[in-house]
Coordinates of C-alpha atoms (C1' of nucleotides) in Angstrom, one line a residue:
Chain A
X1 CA -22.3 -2.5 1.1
X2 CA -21.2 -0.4 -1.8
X3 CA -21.3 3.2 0.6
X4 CA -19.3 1.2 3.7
X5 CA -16.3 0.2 0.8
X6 CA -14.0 2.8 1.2
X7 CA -13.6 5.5 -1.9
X8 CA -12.0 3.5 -4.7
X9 CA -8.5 3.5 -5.1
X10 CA -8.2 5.1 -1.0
X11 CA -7.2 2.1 1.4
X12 CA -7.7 2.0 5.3
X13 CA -4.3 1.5 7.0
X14 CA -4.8 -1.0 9.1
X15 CA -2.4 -1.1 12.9
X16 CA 0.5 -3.7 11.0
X17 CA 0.3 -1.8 7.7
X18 CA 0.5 1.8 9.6
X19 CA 3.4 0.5 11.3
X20 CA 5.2 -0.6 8.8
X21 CA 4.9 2.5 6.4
X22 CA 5.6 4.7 9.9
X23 CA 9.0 2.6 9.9
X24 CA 9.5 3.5 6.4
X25 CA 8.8 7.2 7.0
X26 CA 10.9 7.6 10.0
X27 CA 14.0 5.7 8.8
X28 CA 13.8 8.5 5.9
X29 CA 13.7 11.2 8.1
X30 CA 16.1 10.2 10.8
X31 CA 18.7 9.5 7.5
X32 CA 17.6 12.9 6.4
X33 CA 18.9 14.7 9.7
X34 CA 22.3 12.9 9.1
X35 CA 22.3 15.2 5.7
X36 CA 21.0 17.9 7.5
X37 CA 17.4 17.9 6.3
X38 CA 14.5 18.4 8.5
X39 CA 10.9 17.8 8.1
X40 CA 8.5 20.3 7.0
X41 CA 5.0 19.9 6.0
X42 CA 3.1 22.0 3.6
X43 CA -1.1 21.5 3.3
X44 CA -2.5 18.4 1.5
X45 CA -4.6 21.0 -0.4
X46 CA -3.3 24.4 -2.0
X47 CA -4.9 27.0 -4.5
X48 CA -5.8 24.8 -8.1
X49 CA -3.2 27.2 -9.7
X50 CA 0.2 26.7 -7.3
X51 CA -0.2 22.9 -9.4
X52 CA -1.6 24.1 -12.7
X53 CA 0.9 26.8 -12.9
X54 CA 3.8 24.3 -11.9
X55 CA 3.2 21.1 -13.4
X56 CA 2.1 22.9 -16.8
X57 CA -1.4 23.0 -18.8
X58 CA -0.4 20.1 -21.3
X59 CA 0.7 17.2 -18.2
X60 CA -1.4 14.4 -17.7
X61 CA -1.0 14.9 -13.8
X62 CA -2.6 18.3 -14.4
X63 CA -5.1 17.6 -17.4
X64 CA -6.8 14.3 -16.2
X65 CA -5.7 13.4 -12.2
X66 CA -6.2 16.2 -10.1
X67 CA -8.8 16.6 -7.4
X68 CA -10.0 19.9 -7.9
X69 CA -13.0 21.4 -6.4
X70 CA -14.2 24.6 -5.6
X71 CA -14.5 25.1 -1.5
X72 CA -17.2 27.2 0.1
X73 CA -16.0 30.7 -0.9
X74 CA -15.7 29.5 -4.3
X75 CA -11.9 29.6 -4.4
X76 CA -11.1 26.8 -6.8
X77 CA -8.6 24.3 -4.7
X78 CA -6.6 20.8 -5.5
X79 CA -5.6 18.4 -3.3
X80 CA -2.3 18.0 -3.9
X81 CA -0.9 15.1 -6.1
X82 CA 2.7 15.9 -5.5
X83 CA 5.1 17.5 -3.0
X84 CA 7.3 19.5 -4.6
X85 CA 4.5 22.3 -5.8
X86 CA 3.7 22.8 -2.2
X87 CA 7.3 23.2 -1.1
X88 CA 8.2 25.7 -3.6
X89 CA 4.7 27.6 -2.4
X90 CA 5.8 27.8 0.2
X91 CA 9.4 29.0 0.1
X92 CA 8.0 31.9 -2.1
X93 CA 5.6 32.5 0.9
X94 CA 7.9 32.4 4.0
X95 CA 10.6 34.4 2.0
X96 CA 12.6 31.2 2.6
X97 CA 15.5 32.3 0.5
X98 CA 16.8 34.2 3.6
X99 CA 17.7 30.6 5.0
X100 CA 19.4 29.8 2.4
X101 CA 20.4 27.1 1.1
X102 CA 17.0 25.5 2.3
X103 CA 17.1 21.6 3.0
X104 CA 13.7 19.8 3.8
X105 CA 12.0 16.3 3.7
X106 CA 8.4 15.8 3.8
X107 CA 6.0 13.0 4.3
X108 CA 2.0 12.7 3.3
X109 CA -0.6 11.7 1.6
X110 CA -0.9 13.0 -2.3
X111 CA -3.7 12.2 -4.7
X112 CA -4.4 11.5 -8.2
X113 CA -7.2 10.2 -10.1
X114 CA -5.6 7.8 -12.1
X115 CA -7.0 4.2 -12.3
X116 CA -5.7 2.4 -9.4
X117 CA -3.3 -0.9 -9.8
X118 CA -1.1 -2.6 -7.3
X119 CA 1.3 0.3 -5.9
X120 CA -0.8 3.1 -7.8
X121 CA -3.6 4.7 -5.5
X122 CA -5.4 7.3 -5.6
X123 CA -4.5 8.5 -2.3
X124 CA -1.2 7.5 -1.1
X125 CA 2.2 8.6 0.4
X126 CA 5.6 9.9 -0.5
X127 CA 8.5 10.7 1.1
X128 CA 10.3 13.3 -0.5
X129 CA 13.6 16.1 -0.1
X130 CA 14.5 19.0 -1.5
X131 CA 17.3 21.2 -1.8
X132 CA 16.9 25.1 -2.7
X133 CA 19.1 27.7 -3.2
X134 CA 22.5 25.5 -4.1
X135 CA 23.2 25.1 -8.0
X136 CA 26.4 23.4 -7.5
X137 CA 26.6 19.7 -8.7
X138 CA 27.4 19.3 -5.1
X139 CA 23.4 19.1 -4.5
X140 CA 22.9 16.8 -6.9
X141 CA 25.3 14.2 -6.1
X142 CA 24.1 14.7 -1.9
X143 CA 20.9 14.2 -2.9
X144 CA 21.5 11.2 -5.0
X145 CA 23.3 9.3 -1.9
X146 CA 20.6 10.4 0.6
X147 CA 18.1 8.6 -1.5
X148 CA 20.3 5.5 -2.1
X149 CA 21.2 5.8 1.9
X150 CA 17.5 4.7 2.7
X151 CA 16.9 2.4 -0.1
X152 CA 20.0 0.8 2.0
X153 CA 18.7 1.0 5.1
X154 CA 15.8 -0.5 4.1
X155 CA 18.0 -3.4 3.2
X156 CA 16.4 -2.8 -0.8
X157 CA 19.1 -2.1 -2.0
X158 CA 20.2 -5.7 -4.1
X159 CA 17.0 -5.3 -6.4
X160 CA 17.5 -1.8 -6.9
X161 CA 18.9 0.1 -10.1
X162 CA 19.7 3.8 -10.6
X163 CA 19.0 5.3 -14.1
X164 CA 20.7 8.7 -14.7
X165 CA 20.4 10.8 -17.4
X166 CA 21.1 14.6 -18.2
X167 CA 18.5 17.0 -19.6
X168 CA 21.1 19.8 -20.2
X169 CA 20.3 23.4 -19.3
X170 CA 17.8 25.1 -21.0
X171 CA 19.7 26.5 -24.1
X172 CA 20.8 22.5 -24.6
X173 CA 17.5 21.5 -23.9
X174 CA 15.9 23.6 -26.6
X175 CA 18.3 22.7 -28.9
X176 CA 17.6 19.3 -28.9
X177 CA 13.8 19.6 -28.8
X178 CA 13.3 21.5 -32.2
X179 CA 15.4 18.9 -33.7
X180 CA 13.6 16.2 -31.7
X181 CA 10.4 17.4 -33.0
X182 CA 11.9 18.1 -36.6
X183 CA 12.7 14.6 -37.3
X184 CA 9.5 12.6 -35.9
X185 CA 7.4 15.6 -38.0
X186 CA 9.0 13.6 -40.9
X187 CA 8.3 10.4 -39.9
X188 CA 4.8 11.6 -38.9
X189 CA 3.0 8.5 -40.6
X190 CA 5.0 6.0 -38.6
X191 CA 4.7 7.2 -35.3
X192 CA 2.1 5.4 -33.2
X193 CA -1.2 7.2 -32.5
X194 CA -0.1 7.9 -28.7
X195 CA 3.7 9.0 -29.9
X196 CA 1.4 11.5 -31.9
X197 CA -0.1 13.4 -28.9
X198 CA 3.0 13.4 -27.3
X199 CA 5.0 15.6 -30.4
X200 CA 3.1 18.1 -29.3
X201 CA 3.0 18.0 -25.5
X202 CA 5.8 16.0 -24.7
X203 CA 8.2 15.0 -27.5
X204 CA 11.4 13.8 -24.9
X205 CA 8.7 11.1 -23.8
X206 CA 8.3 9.3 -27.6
X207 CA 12.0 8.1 -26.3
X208 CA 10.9 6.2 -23.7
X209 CA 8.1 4.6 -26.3
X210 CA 6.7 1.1 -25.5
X211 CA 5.4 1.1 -29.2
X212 CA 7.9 -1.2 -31.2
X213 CA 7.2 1.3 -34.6
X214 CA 8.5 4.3 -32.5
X215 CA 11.2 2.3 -31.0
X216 CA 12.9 2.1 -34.7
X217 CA 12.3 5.6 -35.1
X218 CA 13.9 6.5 -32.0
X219 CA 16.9 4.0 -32.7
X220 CA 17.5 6.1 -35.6
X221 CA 16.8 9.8 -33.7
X222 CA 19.4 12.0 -33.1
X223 CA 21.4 12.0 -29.7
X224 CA 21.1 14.6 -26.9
X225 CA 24.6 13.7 -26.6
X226 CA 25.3 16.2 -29.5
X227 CA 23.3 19.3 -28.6
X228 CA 24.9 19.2 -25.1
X229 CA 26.5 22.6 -24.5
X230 CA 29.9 22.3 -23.0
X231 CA 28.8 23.7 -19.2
X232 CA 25.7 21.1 -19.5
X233 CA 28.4 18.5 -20.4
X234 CA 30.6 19.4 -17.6
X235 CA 27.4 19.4 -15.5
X236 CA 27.3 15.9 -16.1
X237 CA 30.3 14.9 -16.1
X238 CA 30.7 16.2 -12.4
X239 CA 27.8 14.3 -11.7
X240 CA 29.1 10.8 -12.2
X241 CA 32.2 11.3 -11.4
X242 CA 30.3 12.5 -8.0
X243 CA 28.8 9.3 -7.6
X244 CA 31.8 7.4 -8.3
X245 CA 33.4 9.6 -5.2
X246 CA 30.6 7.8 -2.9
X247 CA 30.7 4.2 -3.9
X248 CA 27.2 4.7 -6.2
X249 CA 26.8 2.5 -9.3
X250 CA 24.4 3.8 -12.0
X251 CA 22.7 3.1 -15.6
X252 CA 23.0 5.4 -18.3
X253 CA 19.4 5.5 -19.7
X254 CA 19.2 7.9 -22.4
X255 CA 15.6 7.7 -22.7
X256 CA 14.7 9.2 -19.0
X257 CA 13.3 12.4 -19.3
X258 CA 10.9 14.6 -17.3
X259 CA 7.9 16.2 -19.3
X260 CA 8.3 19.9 -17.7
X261 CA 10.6 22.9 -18.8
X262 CA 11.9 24.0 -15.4
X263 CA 13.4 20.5 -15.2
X264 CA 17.0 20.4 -15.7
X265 CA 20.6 18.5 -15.7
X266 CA 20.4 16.0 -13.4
X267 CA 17.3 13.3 -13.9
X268 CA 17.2 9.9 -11.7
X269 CA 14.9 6.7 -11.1
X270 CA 15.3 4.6 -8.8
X271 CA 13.5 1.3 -10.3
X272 CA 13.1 -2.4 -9.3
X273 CA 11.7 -5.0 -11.7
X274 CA 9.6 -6.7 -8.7
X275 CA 6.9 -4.4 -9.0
X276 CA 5.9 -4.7 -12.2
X277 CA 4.5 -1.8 -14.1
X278 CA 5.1 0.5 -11.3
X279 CA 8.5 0.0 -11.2
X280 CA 9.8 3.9 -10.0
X281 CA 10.1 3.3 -6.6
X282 CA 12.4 7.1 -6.0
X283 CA 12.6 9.8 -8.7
X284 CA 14.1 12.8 -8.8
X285 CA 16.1 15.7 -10.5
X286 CA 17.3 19.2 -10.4
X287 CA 14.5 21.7 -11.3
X288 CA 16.4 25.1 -11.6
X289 CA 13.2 27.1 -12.8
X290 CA 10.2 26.0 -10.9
X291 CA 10.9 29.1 -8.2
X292 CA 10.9 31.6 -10.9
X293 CA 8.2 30.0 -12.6
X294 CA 6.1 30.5 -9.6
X295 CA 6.6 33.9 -9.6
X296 CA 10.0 33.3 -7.0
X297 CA 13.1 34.8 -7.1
X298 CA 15.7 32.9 -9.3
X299 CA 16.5 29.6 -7.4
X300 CA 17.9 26.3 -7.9
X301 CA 16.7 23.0 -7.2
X302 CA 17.3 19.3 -6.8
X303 CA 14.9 17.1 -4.7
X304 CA 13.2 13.3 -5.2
X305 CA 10.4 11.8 -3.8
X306 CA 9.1 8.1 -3.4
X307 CA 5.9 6.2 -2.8
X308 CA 5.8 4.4 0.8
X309 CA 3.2 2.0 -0.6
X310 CA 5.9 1.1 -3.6
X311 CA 8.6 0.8 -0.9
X312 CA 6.5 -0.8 1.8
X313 CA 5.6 -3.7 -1.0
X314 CA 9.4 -4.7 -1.1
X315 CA 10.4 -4.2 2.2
X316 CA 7.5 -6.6 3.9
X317 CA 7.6 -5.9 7.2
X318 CA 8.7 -3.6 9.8
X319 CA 11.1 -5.0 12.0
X320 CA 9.4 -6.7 15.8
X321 CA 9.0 -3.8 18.2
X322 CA 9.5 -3.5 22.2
X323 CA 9.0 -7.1 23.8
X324 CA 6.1 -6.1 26.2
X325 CA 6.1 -7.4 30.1
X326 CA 2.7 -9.3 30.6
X327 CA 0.5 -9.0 33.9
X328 CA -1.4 -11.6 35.2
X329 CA -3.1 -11.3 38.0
X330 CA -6.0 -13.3 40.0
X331 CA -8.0 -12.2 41.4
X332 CA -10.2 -8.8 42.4
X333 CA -7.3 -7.4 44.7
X334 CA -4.8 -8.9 42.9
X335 CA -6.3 -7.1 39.7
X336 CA -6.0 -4.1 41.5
X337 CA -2.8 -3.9 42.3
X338 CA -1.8 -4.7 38.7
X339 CA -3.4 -2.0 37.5
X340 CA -1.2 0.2 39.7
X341 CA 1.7 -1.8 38.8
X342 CA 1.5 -1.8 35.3
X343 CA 0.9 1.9 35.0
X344 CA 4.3 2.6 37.3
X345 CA 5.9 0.3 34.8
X346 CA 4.7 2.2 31.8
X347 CA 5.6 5.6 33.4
X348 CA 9.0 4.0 33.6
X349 CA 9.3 3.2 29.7
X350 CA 8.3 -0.2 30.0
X351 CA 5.4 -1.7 27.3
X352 CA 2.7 -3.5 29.5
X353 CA 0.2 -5.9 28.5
X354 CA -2.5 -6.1 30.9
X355 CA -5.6 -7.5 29.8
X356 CA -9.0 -7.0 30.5
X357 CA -10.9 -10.2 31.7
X358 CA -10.2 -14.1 31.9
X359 CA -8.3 -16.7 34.1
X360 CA -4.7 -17.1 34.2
X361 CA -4.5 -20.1 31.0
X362 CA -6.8 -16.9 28.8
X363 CA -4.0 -14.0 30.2
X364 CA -1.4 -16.6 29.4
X365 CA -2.1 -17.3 26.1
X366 CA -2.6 -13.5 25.2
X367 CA 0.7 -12.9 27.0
X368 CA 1.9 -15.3 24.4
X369 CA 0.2 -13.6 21.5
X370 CA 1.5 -9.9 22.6
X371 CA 5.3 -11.4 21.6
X372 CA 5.7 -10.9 25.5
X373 CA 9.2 -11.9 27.2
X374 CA 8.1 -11.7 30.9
X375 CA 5.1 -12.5 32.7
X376 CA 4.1 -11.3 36.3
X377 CA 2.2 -13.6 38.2
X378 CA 0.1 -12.1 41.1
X379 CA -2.2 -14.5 42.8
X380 CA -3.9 -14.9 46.2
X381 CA -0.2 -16.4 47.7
X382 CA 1.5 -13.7 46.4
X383 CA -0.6 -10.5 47.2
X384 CA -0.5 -12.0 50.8
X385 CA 3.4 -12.0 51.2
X386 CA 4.2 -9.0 49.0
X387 CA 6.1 -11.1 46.1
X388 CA 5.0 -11.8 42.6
X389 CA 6.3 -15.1 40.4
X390 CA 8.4 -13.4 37.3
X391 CA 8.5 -16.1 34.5
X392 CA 10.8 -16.2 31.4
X393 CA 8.1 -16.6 28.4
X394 CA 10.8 -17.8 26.3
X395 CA 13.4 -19.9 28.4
X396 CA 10.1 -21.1 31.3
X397 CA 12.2 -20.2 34.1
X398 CA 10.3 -18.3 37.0
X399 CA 11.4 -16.8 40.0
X400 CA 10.4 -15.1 43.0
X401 CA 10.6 -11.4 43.2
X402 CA 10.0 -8.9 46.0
X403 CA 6.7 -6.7 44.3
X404 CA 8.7 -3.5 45.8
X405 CA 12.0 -4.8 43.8
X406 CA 10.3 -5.8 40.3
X407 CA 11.0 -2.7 38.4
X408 CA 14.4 -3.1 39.0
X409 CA 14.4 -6.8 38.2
X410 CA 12.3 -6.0 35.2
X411 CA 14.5 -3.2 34.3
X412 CA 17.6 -5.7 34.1
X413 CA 15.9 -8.1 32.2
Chain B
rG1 C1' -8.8 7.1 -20.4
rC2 C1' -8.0 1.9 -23.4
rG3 C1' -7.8 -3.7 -23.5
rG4 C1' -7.8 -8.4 -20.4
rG5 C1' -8.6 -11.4 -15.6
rU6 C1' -11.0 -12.0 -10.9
rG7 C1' -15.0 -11.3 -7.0
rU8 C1' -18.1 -17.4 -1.8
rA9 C1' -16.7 -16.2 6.3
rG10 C1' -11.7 -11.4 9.0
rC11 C1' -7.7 -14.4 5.7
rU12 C1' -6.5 -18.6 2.0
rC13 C1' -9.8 -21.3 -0.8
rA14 C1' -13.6 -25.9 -2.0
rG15 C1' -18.5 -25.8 -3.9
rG16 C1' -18.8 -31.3 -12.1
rU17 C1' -23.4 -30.4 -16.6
rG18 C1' -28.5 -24.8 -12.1
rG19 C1' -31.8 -28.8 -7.4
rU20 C1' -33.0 -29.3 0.1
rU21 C1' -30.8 -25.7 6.1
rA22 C1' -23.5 -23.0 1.4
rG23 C1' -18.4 -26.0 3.3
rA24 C1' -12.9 -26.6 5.0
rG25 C1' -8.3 -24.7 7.0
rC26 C1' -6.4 -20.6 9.6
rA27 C1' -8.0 -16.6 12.8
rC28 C1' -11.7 -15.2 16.8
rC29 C1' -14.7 -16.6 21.4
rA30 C1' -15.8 -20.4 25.2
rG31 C1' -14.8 -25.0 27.6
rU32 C1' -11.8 -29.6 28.8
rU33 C1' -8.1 -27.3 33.6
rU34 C1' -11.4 -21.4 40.3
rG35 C1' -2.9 -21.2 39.8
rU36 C1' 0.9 -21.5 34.6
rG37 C1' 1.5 -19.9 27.6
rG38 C1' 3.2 -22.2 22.7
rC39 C1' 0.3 -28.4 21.8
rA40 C1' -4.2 -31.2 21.7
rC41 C1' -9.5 -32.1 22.0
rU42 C1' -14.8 -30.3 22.2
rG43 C1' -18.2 -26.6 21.3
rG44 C1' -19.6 -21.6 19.5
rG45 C1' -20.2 -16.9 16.8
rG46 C1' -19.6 -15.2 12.1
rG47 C1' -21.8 -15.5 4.8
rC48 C1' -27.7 -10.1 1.4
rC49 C1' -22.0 -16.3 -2.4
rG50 C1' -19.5 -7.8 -4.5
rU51 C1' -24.3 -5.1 -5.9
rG52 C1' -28.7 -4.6 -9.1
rG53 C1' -31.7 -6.7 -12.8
rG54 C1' -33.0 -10.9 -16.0
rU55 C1' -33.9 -16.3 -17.6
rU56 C1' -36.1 -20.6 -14.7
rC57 C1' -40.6 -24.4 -11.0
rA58 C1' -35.6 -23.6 -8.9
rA59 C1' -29.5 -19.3 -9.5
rG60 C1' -23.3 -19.3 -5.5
rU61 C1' -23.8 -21.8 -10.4
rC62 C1' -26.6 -19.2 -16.7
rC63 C1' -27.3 -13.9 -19.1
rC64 C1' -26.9 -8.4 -18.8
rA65 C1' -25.4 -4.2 -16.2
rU66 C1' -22.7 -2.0 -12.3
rC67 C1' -19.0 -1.6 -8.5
rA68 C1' -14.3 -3.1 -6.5
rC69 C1' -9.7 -5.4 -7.0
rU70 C1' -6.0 -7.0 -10.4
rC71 C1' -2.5 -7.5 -15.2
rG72 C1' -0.8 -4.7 -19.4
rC73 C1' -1.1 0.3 -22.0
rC74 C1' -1.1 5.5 -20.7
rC75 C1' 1.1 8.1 -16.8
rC76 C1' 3.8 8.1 -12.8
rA77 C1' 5.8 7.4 -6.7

RNA sequence: GCGGGUGUAGCUCAGGUGGUUAGAGCACCAGUUUGUGGCACUGGGGGCCGUGGGUUCAAGUCCCAUCACUCGCCCCA
C-alpha cells in the first residue's frame, strides 16, 4: 500500500480539482494580458546555485527545503521551490534587458520539503508576475492592482486584506538593521530561543514574533519609520497614494518584512484569516538587486506570486462548463450513424456525450449526469424516415427534427 | 525541524468494557421497463479495519513502532 501512496506531501490532481486550479490559472493569465503581461515558463529544475545564490545561504527555503540532487553528470541541480530565481536566470540568459521593460506571468509546480499542512505541499503551484527593468513607483502600484484584479475576479475579494509595508532602499535598510540588531543584543536574555537564531540571520523577522516575550521587546524597538531616508520615504509615499488613485484599500503592517537583501521598498501580503496558519494567499515586493546579485546587469524589480492550492481552497469551485448535447441512439445502425453525427457536431464546436453501451433509460440517465441540455433520440422509426426526436433535458419538451437540419437546430439552441 | 490530534468501502461515518462470515448512507454496476432522464424498489461488485510487530485461546478494538493526513510553532504561497 505504502509504495502505491503517492510521495508525501505530492497530491494527484484529480479531473474536478485540475479543473478548477486550470480556471484559477487562466483567469490570472487572461487578467495578465489586460496589463500587458504574457506567459513565460522557465524549467521546474535549474543549477543548485541560480537558488542558493539568490535566496541567500542563511534562508530556511535554501538551508532545510530544497530538493537538491546531483543528476547523472554530476552537476548538482534543485527543483525549483520558487519562481522568481528562474525568471531572473533567465533574463540574464536571453539578454532580456534589450526588451525592456520585461513583463511576464508564470504558472507551475514548485517544491519544498517543508512538513506538509492543509494549503502547504511539498509540490504545488503558483501563479506569479514580474516586472524588470522599470524602477518607477509606477511598477509597483500596477503590479499591486493586477494582483488585487484576480483576487476580484475570483470573487475573493470580501475576505481578503492587503498589508503593505516599506523596507526602504538599501542605505535605509542598513541603517535600521544595525540598530535593529543593537538593541535586541541588549536584551539578549529576554529574547526567545528562536528570536535568537534569527538576530543573526534574519533580525527584521523578530518583528513579526509569535513569542509574547519578544512581542514586548519589539513594542518597545525602534521604528523603521525614523531611519527612512527621504527618497525611501517618498518611495512610499507615492506608493499609497498610488493605490488610493485605483480604488485599493490597504493595512499598514509594520512588521512585514522579507528576509533577503536585494528586497526593497515596496513589500505586500495578500492574507485571509480562513485559512488558518497559511494565511498568505499573494505576496510580493520590489527586489531591485536580485539581477545584479546574479551576476546581471543593474535592474529593477517588482513581481508577486500566489499558491493555486491556497486560492483554489477559497474559491471552491470552478464555475459549470459547456452544457454538452447527449446522443442516444438504438440500435446497431442507429449507433452508427451517431457516431458520425456526433463527431460532425464536435468538429463544429459542439461538446457531445455519446456513450459507449446500454439501452435508452442507461444513455438517459448518463445524459442526465453529463449536466446535458439536449438529447438526440435515434431509434429504429427515426433512422427509417431520416428525422431524429431532439428533447429539452431541462424544460421535457421534444420535437421532431430533419437529421440533415440538426446542427443548425442544435446550433440555435 | 518541534509539540498535539486522527487513520474502518471511492466519499461521509457506525462498530460499549477484546469474542462467530465487519455495517449504514451516498456513489458505482445490473434489473424492475428490447423506445424516454431526475424519483422509487430489488439485487450486485467493492474492505490486508493505514502498515509492521507485540500481548491474548481470541485484536477493527489493548501495547509499541512506522507511514500518511491534520492543528499549532517554524517558515512561507
Amino acid at each position: 500500500m505504502a509504495s502505491l501512496q503517492p510521495v508525501r506531501g505530492t497530491h494527484d490532481l484529480l479531473p474536478e480539482q485540475n479543473r478548477l486550479q486550470d480556471y484559477i490559472a487562466n483567469t490570472a493569465r487572461e487578467i495578465g494580458e489586460l496589463y500587458g503581461y504574457h506567459r513565460m515558463t522557465t524549467p521546474i529544475f535549474e543549477f543548485t546555485e541560480v537558488f542558493a545564490r539568490t535566496l541567500g545561504d542563511t534562508s530556511d527555503v535554501v538551508t532545510k527545503e530544497m530538493y537538491t540532487f546531483e543528476d547523472r553528470g554530476g552537476e548538482q541541480v534543485t527543483l525549483r521551490p520558487e519562481g522568481t530565481a528562474g525568471i531572473a536566470r533567465a533574463y540574464i540568459s536571453n539578454g532580456m534587458q534589450q526588451m525592456s521593460p520585461v513583463k511576464v506571468s508564470y504558472y507551475g509546480p514548485m517544491f519544498r520539503y517543508e512538513r506538509p499542512q492543509k494549503g502547504r505541499q511539498r509540490q504545488f503551484h503558483q501563479i506569479g508576475a514580474e516586472l524588470l527593468g522599470v524602477e518607477q513607483v509606477a511598477g509597483d502600484i500596477e503590479m499591486i492592482g493586477y494582483g488585487a484584479h484576480i483576487l476580484k475576479a475570483l470573487g475573493l475579494w470580501d475576505s481578503i486584506t492587503l498589508e503593505l509595508n516599506t523596507l526602504g532602499d538599501p542605505e535605509s535598510r542598513a541603517a535600521y538593521r544595525d540598530v535593529l540588531v543593537d538593541y535586541f543584543k541588549g536584551h539578549f536574555d529576554k529574547l526567545s530561543e528562536d528570536s535568537r537564531a534569527r538576530l543573526e540571520k534574519n533580525p527584521l523577522r523578530i518583528l513579526d514574533s509569535k513569542d509574547e516575550g519578544d512581542r514586548e521587546l519589539v513594542a518597545n524597538a525602534p521604528l523603521f519609520a525614523e531611519y527612512l531616508n527621504a527618497h525611501s520615504q517618498e518611495f512610499f509615499k507615492g506608493l499609497t497614494e498610488g493605490l488610493g488613485d485605483i480604488g485599493i484599500n490597504y493595512e499598514l503592517n509594520p512588521r512585514l518584512v522579507r528576509g533577503l537583501d536585494y528586497y526593497c521598498h515596496t513589500c505586500f501580503e495578500f492574507t485571509t484569516n480562513t485559512l488558518g496558519a497559511q494565511g498568505t494567499v499573494m505576496a510580493g515586493g520590489r527586489y531591485d538587486g536580485l539581477i545584479s546579485t546574479m551576476g546581471g546587469p543593474q535592474t529593477a524589480g517588482v513581481g508577486w506570486a500566489a499558491g493555486v492550492e491556497r486560492l483554489a481552497l477559497m474559491v471552491g469551485e470552478a464555475p459549470a462548463g459547456a452544457r454538452p448535447v447527449a446522443l442516444i441512439p438504438m440500435g446497431d445502425a442507429a449507433e452508427a450513424k451517431c457516431r458520425t453525427l456526433a463527431q460532425t457536431l464536435r468538429e463544429g464546436g459542439v461538446a457531445v456525450e455519446l456513450g459507449y453501451s446500454g439501452n435508452m433509460k442507461k444513455r438517459m440517465k448518463r445524459a442526465d449526469k453529463a449536466n446535458a441540455k439536449l438529447a438526440v433520440i435515434l431509434g429504429y422509426d427515426e433512422l427509417a424516415n431520416g428525422v431524429a426526436q431532439l428533447r429539452d433535458l431541462d424544460s421535457g419538451e421534444q420535437q421532431e427534427v430533419a437529421l440533415d437540419q440538426l446542427a443548425d437546430v442544435i446550433g440555435k439552441k
